[in-house]
PDB file of C-alpha atoms and ligand atoms in Angstrom:
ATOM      1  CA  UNK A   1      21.769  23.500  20.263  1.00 52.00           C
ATOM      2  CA  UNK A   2      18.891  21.402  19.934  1.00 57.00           C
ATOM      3  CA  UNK A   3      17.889  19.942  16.580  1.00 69.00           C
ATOM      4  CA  UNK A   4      14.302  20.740  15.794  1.00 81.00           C
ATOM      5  CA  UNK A   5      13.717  18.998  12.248  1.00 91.00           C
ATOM      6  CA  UNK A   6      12.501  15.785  12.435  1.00 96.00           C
ATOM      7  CA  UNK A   7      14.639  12.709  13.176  1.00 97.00           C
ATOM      8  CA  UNK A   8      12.879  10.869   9.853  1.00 98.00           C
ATOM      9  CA  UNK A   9      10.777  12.651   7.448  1.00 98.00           C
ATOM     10  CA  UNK A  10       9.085  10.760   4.813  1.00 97.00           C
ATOM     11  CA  UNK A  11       6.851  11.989   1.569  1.00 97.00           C
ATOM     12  CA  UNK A  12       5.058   9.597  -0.785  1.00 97.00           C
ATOM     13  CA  UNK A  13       7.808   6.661  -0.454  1.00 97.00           C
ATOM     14  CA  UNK A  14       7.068   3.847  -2.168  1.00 97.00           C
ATOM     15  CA  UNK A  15       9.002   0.495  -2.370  1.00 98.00           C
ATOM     16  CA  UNK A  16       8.170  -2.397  -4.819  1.00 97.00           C
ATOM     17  CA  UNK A  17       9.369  -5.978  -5.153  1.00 97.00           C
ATOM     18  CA  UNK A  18       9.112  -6.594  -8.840  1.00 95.00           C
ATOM     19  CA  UNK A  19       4.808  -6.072  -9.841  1.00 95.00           C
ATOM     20  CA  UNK A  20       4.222  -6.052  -5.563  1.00 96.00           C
ATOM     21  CA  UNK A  21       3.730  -2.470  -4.091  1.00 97.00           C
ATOM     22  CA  UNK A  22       4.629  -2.908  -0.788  1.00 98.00           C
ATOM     23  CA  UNK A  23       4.759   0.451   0.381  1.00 98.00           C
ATOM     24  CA  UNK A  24       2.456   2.864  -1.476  1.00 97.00           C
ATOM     25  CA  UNK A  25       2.977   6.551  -0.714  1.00 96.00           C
ATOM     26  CA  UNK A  26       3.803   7.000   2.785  1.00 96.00           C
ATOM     27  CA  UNK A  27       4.395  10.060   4.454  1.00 96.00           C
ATOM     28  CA  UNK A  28       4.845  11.530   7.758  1.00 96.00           C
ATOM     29  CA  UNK A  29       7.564  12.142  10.208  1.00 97.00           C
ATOM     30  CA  UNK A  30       9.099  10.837  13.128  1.00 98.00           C
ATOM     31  CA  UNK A  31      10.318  14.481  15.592  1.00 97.00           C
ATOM     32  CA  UNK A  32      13.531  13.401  17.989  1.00 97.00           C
ATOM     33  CA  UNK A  33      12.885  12.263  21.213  1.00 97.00           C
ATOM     34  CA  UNK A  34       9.736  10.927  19.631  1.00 97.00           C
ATOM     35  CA  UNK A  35       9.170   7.080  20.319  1.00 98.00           C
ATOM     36  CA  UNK A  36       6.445   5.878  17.381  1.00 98.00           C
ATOM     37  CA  UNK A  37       4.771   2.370  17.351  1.00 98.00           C
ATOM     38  CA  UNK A  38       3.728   0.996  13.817  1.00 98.00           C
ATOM     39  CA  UNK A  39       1.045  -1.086  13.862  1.00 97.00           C
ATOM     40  CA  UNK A  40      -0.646  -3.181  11.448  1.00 97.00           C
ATOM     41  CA  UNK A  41      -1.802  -6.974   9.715  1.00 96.00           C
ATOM     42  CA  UNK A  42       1.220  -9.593   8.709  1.00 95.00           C
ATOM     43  CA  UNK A  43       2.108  -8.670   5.178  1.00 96.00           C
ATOM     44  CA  UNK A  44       0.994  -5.009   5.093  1.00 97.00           C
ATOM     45  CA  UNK A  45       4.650  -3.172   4.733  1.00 97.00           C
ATOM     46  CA  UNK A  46       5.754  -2.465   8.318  1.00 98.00           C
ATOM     47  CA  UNK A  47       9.105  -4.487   8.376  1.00 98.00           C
ATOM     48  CA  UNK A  48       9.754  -2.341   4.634  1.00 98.00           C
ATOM     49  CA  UNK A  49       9.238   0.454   6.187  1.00 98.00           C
ATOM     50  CA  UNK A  50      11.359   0.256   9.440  1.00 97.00           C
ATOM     51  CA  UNK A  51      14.628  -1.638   6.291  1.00 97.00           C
ATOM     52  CA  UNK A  52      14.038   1.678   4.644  1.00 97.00           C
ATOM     53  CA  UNK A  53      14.754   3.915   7.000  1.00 97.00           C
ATOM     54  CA  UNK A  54      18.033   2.397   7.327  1.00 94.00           C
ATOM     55  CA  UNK A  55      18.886   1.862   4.388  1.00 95.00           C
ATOM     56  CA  UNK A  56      18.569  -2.009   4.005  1.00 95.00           C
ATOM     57  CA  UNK A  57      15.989  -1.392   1.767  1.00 96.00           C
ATOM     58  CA  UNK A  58      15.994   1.196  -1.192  1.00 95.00           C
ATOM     59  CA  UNK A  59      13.265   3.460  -1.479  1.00 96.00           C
ATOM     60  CA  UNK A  60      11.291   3.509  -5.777  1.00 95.00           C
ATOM     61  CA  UNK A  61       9.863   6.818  -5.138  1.00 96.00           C
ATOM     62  CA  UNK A  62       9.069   9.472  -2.951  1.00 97.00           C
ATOM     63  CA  UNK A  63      11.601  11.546  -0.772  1.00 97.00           C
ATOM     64  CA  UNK A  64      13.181   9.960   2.725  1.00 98.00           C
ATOM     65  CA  UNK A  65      15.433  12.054   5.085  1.00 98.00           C
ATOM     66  CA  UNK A  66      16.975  10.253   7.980  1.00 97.00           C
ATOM     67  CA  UNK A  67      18.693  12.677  10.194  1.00 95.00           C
ATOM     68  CA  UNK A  68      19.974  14.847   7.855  1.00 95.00           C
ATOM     69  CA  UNK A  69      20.955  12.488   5.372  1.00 96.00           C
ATOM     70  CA  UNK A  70      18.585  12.221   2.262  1.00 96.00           C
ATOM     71  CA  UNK A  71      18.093   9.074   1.403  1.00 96.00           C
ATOM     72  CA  UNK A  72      16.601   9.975  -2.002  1.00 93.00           C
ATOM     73  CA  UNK A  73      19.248  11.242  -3.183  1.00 90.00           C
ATOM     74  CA  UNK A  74      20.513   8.942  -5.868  1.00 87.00           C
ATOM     75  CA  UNK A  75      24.071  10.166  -5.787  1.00 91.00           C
ATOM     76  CA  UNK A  76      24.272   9.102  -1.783  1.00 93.00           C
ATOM     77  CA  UNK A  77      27.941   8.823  -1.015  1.00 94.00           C
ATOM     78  CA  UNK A  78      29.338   5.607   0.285  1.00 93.00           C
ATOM     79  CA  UNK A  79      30.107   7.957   3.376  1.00 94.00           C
ATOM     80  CA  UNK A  80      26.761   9.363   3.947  1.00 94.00           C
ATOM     81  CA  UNK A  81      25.931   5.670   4.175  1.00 93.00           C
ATOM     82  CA  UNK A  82      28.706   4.675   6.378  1.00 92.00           C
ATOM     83  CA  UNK A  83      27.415   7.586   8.256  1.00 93.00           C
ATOM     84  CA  UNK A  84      23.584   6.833   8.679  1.00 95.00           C
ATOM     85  CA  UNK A  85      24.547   2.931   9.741  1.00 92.00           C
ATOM     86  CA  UNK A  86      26.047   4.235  12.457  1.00 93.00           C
ATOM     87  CA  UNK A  87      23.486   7.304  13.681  1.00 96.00           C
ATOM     88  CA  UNK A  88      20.265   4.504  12.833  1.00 97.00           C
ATOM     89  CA  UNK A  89      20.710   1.516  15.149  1.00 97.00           C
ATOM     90  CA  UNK A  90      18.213  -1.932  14.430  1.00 97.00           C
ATOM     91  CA  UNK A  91      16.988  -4.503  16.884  1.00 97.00           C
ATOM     92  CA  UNK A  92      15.383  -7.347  15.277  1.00 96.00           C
ATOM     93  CA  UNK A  93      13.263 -10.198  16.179  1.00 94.00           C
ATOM     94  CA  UNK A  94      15.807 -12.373  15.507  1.00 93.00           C
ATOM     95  CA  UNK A  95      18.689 -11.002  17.871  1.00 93.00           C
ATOM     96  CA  UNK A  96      21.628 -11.724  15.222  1.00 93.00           C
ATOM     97  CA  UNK A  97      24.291 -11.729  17.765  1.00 97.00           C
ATOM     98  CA  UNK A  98      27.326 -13.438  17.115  1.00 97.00           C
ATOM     99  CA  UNK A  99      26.945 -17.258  18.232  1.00 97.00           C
ATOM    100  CA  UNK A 100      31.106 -17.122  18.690  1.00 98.00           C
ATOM    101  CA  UNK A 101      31.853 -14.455  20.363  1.00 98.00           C
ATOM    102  CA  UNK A 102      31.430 -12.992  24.048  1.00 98.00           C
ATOM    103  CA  UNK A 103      28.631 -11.100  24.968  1.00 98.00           C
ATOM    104  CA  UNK A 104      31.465  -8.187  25.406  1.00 98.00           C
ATOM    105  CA  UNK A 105      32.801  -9.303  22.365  1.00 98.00           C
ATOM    106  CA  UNK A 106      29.727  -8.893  20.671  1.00 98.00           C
ATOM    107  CA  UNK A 107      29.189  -5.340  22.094  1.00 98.00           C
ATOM    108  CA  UNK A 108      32.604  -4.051  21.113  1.00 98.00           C
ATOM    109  CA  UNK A 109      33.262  -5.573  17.800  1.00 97.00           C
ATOM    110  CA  UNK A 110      31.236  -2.545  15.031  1.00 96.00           C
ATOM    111  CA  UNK A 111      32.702   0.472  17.727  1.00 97.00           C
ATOM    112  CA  UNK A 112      35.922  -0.697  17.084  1.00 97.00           C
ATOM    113  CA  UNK A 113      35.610  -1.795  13.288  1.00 95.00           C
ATOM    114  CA  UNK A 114      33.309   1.330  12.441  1.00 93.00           C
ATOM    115  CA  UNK A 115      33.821   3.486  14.826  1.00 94.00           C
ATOM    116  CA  UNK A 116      37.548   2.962  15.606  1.00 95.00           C
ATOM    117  CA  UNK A 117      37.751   3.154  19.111  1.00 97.00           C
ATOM    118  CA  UNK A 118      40.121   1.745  21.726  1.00 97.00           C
ATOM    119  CA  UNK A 119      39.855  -1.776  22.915  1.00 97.00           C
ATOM    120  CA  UNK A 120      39.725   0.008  26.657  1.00 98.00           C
ATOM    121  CA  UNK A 121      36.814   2.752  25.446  1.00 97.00           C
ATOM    122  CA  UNK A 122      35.110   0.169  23.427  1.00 98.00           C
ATOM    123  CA  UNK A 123      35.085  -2.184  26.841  1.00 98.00           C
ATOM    124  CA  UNK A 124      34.208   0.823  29.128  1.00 98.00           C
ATOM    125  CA  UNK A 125      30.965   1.761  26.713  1.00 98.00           C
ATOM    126  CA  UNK A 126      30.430  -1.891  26.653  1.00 98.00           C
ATOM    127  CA  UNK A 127      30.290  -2.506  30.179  1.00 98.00           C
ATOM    128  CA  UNK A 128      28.356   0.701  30.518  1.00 98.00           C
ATOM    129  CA  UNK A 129      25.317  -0.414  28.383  1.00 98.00           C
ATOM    130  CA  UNK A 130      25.393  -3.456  29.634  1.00 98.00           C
ATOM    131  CA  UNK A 131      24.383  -2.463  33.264  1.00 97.00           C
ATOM    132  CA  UNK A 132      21.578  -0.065  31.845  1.00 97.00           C
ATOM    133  CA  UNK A 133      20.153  -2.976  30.480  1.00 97.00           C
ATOM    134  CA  UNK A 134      20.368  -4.883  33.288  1.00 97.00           C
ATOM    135  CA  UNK A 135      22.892  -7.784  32.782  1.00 98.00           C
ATOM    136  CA  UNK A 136      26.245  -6.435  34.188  1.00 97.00           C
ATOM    137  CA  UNK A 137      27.559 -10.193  35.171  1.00 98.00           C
ATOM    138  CA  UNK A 138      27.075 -11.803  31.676  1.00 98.00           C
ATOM    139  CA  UNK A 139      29.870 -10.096  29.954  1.00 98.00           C
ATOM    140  CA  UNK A 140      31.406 -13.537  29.514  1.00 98.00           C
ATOM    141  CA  UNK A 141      29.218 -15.702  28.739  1.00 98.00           C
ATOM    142  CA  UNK A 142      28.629 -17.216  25.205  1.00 98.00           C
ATOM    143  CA  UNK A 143      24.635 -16.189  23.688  1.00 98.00           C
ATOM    144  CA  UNK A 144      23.532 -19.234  24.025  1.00 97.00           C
ATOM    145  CA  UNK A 145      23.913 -18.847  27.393  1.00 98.00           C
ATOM    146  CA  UNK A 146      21.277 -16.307  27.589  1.00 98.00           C
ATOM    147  CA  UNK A 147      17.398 -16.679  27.562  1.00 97.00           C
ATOM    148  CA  UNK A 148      16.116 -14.832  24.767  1.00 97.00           C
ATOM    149  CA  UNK A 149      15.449 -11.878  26.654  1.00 97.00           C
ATOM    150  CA  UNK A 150      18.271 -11.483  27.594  1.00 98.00           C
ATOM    151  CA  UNK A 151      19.786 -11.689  24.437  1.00 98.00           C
ATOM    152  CA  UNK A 152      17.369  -9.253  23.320  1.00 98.00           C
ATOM    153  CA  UNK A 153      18.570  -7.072  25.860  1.00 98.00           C
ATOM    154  CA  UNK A 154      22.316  -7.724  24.677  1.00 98.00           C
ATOM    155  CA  UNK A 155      21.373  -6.766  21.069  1.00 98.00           C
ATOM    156  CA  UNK A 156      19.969  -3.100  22.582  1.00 98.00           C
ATOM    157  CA  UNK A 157      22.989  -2.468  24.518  1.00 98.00           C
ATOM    158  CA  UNK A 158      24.963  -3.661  21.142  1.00 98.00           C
ATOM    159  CA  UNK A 159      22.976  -0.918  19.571  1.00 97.00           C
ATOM    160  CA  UNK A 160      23.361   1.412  22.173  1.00 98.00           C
ATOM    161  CA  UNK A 161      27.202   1.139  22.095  1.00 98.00           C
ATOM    162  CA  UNK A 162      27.063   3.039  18.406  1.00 97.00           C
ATOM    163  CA  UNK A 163      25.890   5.929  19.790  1.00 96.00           C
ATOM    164  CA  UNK A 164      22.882   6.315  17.460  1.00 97.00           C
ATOM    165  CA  UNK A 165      20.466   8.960  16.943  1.00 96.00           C
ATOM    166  CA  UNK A 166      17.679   6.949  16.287  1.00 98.00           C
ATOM    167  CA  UNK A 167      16.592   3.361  17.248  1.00 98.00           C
ATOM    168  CA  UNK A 168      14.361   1.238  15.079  1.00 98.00           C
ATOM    169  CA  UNK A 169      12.683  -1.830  16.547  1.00 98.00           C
ATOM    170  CA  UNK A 170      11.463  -4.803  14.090  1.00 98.00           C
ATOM    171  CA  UNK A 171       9.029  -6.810  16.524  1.00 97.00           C
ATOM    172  CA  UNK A 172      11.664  -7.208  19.388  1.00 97.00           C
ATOM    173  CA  UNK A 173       9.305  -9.118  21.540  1.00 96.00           C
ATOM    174  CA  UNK A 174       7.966 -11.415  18.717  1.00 95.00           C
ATOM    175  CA  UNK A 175      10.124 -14.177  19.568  1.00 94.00           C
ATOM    176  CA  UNK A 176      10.062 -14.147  23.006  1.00 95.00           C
ATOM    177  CA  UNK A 177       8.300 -16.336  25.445  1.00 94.00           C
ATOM    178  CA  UNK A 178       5.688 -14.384  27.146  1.00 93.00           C
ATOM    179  CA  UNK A 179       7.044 -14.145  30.538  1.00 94.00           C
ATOM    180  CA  UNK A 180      10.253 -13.003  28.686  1.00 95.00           C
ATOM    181  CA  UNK A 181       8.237 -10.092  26.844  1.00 96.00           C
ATOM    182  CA  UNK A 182       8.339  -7.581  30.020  1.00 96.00           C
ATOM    183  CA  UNK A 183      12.256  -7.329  30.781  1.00 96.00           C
ATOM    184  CA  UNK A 184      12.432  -6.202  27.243  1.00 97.00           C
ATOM    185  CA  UNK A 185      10.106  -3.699  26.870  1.00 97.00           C
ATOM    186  CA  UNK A 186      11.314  -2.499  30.337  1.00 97.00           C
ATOM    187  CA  UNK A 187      14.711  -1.567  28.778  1.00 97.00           C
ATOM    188  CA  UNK A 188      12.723   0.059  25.941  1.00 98.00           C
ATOM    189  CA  UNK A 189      10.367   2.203  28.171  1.00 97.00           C
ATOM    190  CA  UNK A 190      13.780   3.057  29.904  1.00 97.00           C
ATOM    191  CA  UNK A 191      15.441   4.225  26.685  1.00 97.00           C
ATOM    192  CA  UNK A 192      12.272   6.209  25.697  1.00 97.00           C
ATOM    193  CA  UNK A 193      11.872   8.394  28.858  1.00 97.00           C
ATOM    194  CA  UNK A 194      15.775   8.696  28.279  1.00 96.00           C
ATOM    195  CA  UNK A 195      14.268  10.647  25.331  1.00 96.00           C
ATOM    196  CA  UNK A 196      15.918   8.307  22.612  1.00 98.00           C
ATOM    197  CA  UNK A 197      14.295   8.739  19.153  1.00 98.00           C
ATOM    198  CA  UNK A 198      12.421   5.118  18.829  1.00 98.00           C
ATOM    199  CA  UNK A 199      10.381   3.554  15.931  1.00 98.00           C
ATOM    200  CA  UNK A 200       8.762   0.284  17.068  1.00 98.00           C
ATOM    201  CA  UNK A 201       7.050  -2.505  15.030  1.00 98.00           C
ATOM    202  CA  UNK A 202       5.017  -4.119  17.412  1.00 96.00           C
ATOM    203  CA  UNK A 203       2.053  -6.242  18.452  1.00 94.00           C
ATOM    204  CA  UNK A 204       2.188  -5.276  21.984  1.00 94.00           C
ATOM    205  CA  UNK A 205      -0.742  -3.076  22.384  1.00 94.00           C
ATOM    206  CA  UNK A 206      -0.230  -2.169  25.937  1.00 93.00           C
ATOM    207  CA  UNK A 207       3.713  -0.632  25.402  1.00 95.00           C
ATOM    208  CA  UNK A 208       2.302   0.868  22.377  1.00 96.00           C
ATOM    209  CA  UNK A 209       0.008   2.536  24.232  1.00 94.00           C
ATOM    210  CA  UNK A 210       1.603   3.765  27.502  1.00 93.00           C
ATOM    211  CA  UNK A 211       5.209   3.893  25.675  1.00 95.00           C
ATOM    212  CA  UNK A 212       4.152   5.524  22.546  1.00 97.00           C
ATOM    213  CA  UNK A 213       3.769   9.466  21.723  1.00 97.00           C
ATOM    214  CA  UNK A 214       2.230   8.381  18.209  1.00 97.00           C
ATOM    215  CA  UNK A 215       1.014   5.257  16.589  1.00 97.00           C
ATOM    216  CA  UNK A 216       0.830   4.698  12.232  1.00 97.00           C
ATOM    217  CA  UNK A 217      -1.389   2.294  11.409  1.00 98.00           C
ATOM    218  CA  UNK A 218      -0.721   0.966   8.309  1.00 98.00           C
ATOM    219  CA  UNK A 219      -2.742  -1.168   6.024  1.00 97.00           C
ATOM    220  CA  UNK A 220      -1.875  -2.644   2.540  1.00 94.00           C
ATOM    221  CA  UNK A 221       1.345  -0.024   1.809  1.00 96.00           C
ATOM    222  CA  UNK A 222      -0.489   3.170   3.601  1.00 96.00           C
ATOM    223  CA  UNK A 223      -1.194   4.725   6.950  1.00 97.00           C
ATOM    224  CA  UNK A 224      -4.773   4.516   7.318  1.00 97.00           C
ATOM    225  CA  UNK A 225      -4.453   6.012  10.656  1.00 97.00           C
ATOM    226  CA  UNK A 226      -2.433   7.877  12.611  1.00 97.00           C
ATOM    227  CA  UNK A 227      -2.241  10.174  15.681  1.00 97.00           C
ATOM    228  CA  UNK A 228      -1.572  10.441  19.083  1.00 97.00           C
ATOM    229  CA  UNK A 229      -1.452   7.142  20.827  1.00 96.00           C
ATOM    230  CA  UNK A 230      -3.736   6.998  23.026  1.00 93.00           C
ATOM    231  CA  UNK A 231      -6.512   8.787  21.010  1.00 94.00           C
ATOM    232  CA  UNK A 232      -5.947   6.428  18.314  1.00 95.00           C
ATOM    233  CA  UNK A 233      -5.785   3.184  20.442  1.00 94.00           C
ATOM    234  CA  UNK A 234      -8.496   3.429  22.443  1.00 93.00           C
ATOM    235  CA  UNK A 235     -10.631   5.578  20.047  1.00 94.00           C
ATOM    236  CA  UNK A 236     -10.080   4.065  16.622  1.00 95.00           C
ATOM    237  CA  UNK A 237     -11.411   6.135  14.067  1.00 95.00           C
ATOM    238  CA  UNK A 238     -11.332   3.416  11.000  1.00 95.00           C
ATOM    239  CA  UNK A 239     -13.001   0.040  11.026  1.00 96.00           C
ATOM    240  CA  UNK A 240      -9.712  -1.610  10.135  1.00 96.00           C
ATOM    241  CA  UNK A 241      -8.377  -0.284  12.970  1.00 96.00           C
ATOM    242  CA  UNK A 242     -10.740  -1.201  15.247  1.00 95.00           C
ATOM    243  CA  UNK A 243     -11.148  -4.662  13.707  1.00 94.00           C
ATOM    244  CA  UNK A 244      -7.435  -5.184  13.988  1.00 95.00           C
ATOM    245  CA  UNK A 245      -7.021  -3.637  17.465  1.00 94.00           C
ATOM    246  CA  UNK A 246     -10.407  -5.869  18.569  1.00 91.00           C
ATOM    247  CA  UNK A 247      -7.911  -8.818  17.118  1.00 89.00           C
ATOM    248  CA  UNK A 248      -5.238  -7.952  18.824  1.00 83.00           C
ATOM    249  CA  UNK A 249      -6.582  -7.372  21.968  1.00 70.00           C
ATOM    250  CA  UNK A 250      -8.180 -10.942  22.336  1.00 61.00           C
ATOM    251  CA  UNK A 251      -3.891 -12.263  21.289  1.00 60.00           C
ATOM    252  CA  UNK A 252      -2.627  -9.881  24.445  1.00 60.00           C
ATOM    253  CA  UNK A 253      -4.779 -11.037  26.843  1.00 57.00           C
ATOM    254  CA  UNK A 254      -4.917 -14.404  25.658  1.00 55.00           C
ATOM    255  CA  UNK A 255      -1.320 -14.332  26.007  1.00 55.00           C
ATOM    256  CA  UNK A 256      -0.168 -12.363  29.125  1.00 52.00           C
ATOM    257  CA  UNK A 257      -3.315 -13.959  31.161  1.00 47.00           C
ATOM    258  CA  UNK A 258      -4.632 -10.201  31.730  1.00 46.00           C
ATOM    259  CA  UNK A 259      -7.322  -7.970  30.366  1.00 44.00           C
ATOM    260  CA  UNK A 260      -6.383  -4.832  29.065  1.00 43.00           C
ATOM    261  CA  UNK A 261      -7.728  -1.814  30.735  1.00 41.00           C
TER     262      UNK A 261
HETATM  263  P1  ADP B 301       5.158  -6.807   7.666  1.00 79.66           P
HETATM  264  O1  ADP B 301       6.446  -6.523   8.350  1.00 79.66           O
HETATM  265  O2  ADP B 301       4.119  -5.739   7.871  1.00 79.66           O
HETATM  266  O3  ADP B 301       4.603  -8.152   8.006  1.00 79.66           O
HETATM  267  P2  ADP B 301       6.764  -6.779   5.265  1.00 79.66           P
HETATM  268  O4  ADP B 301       7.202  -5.372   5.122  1.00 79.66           O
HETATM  269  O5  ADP B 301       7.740  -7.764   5.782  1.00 79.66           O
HETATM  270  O6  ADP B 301       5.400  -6.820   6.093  1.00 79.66           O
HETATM  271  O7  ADP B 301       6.285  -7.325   3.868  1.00 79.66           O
HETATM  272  C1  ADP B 301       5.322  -6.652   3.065  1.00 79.66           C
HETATM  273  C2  ADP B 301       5.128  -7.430   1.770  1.00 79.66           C
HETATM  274  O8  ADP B 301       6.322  -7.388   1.027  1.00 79.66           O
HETATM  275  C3  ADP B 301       4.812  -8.901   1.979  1.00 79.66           C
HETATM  276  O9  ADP B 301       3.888  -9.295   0.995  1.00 79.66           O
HETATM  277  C4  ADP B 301       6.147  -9.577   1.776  1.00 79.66           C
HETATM  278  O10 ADP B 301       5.982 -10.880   1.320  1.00 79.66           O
HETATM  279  C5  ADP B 301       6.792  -8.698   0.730  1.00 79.66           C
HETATM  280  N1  ADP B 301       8.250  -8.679   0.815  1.00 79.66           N
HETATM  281  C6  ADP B 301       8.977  -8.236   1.854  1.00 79.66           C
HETATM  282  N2  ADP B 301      10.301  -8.321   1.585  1.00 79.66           N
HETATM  283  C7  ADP B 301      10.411  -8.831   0.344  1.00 79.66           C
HETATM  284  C8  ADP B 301      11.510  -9.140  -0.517  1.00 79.66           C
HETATM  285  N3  ADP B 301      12.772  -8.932  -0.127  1.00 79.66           N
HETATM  286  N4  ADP B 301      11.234  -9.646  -1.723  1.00 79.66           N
HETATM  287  C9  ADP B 301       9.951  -9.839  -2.133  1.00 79.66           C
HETATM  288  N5  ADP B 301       8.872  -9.549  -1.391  1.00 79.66           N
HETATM  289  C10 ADP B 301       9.091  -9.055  -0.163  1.00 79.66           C
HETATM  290 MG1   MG B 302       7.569  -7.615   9.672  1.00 79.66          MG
END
């Protein structure tokens, strides 16, 4: 049976730090299979956005369902939380793996602490998402072995062994040299035409706009524009938009040595 509500739906959530409104009413909804690229200035509430979804952050106002599980609810059980870290899976800029452990290590440890699996199933999964993103021989070695795209790429298969419903990207590339920056958003095209449900914070125009079904734009705690990728990218309704996308453009090319078409 396929699930038609919406992966994440979102009214009017708002999300202070002490007197700062960071986020300031935002609404709209993410459908599954749907990969969505948030876009916007340093500062303006994306990162907020993406930690409340998950849960890291929680919400002041408004009403936030993440697959099935309503986050507004004040009496949220301990177990609908349990439940939602492991359907929501996070890739950060930062790729927080464990400097100590494996590669494989790192990939089995939360399925067999959350999800209780076998050290054989755990290691079979492992293995599994490790070829899909590409690095099949590094099982054993240590992260800082790795370039950091390929560590990048560990920390999506380390999602991916969770079995989530829903992946949320925080800048993923951000970090990354720039001839680092394809191999990742190669695995992340990959995962999106594998119809995963995908909410990316990112400054890479281009993957937002061949990747992405929709793009928010948000500015100073709102969307001040949304729509369908393309349309928006390459026809940007508000002047914010197209004074940030201008912006951007002249980073993207100034950094990957190519002009957008
Ligand atoms: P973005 O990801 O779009 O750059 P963030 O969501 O990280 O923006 O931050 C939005 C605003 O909220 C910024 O002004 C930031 O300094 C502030 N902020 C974010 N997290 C915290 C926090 N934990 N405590 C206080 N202020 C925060
Ligand atoms: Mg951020």
């Amino acid at each position: 049976m396929k699930d038609s509500t919406p992966a994440i739906i979102f009214e009017g959530i708002e999300k202070s730090f002490g007197s700062l409104k960071v986020l300031q009413g935002i609404s709209g909804s993410i459908n599954r299979g749907e990969v969505v690229a948030v876009i916007g200035s340093s500062g303006c509430g994306k990162s907020t956005l993406l930690r409340c979804f998950n849960r890291l952050e929680t919400i002041n106002g408004g009403r936030l369902v993440v697959n099935g599980i309503d986050l507004s609810n004040p009496n949220l059980s301990s177990k609908q939380l349990r439940r939602l870290r492991t359907q929501v899976g996070m890739v950060f800029q930062q790729f927080n793996l464990f400097p100590h452990l494996s590669v494989l290590e790192n990939l089995m440890l939360a399925p067999r602490q959350v999800l209780g699996q076998s050290r054989s199933q755990s290691e079979e999964r492992a293995r599994f998402y490790l070829k899909k993103v590409g690095l099949p021989e590094k099982a054993d070695n240590y992260p800082e072995q790795l370039s950091g795209g390929q560590k990048q790429r560990v920390a999506i298969a380390r999602s991916l062994c969770m079995n989530p419903q829903v992946m949320l990207f925080d800048e993923p590339t951000s970090a990354l040299d720039p001839e680092l920056v394809g191999e990742v958003l190669l695995v992340m095209q990959q995962l999106a035409q594998e119809g995963m449900t995908m909410v990316v914070v990112t400054h890479e125009m281009q993957f937002a706009r061949e990747v992405a079904h929709r793009v928010l734009f948000l500015n100073q705690g709102q969307v001040e524009e949304s729509g369908r990728a393309r349309d928006v990218l390459t026809h940007p309704k508000s002047d914010r938009l197209r004074t940030f996308l201008s912006r951007m453009s002249f980073v993207n090319a100034a950094s990957s040595g190519e002009e957008s078409s």
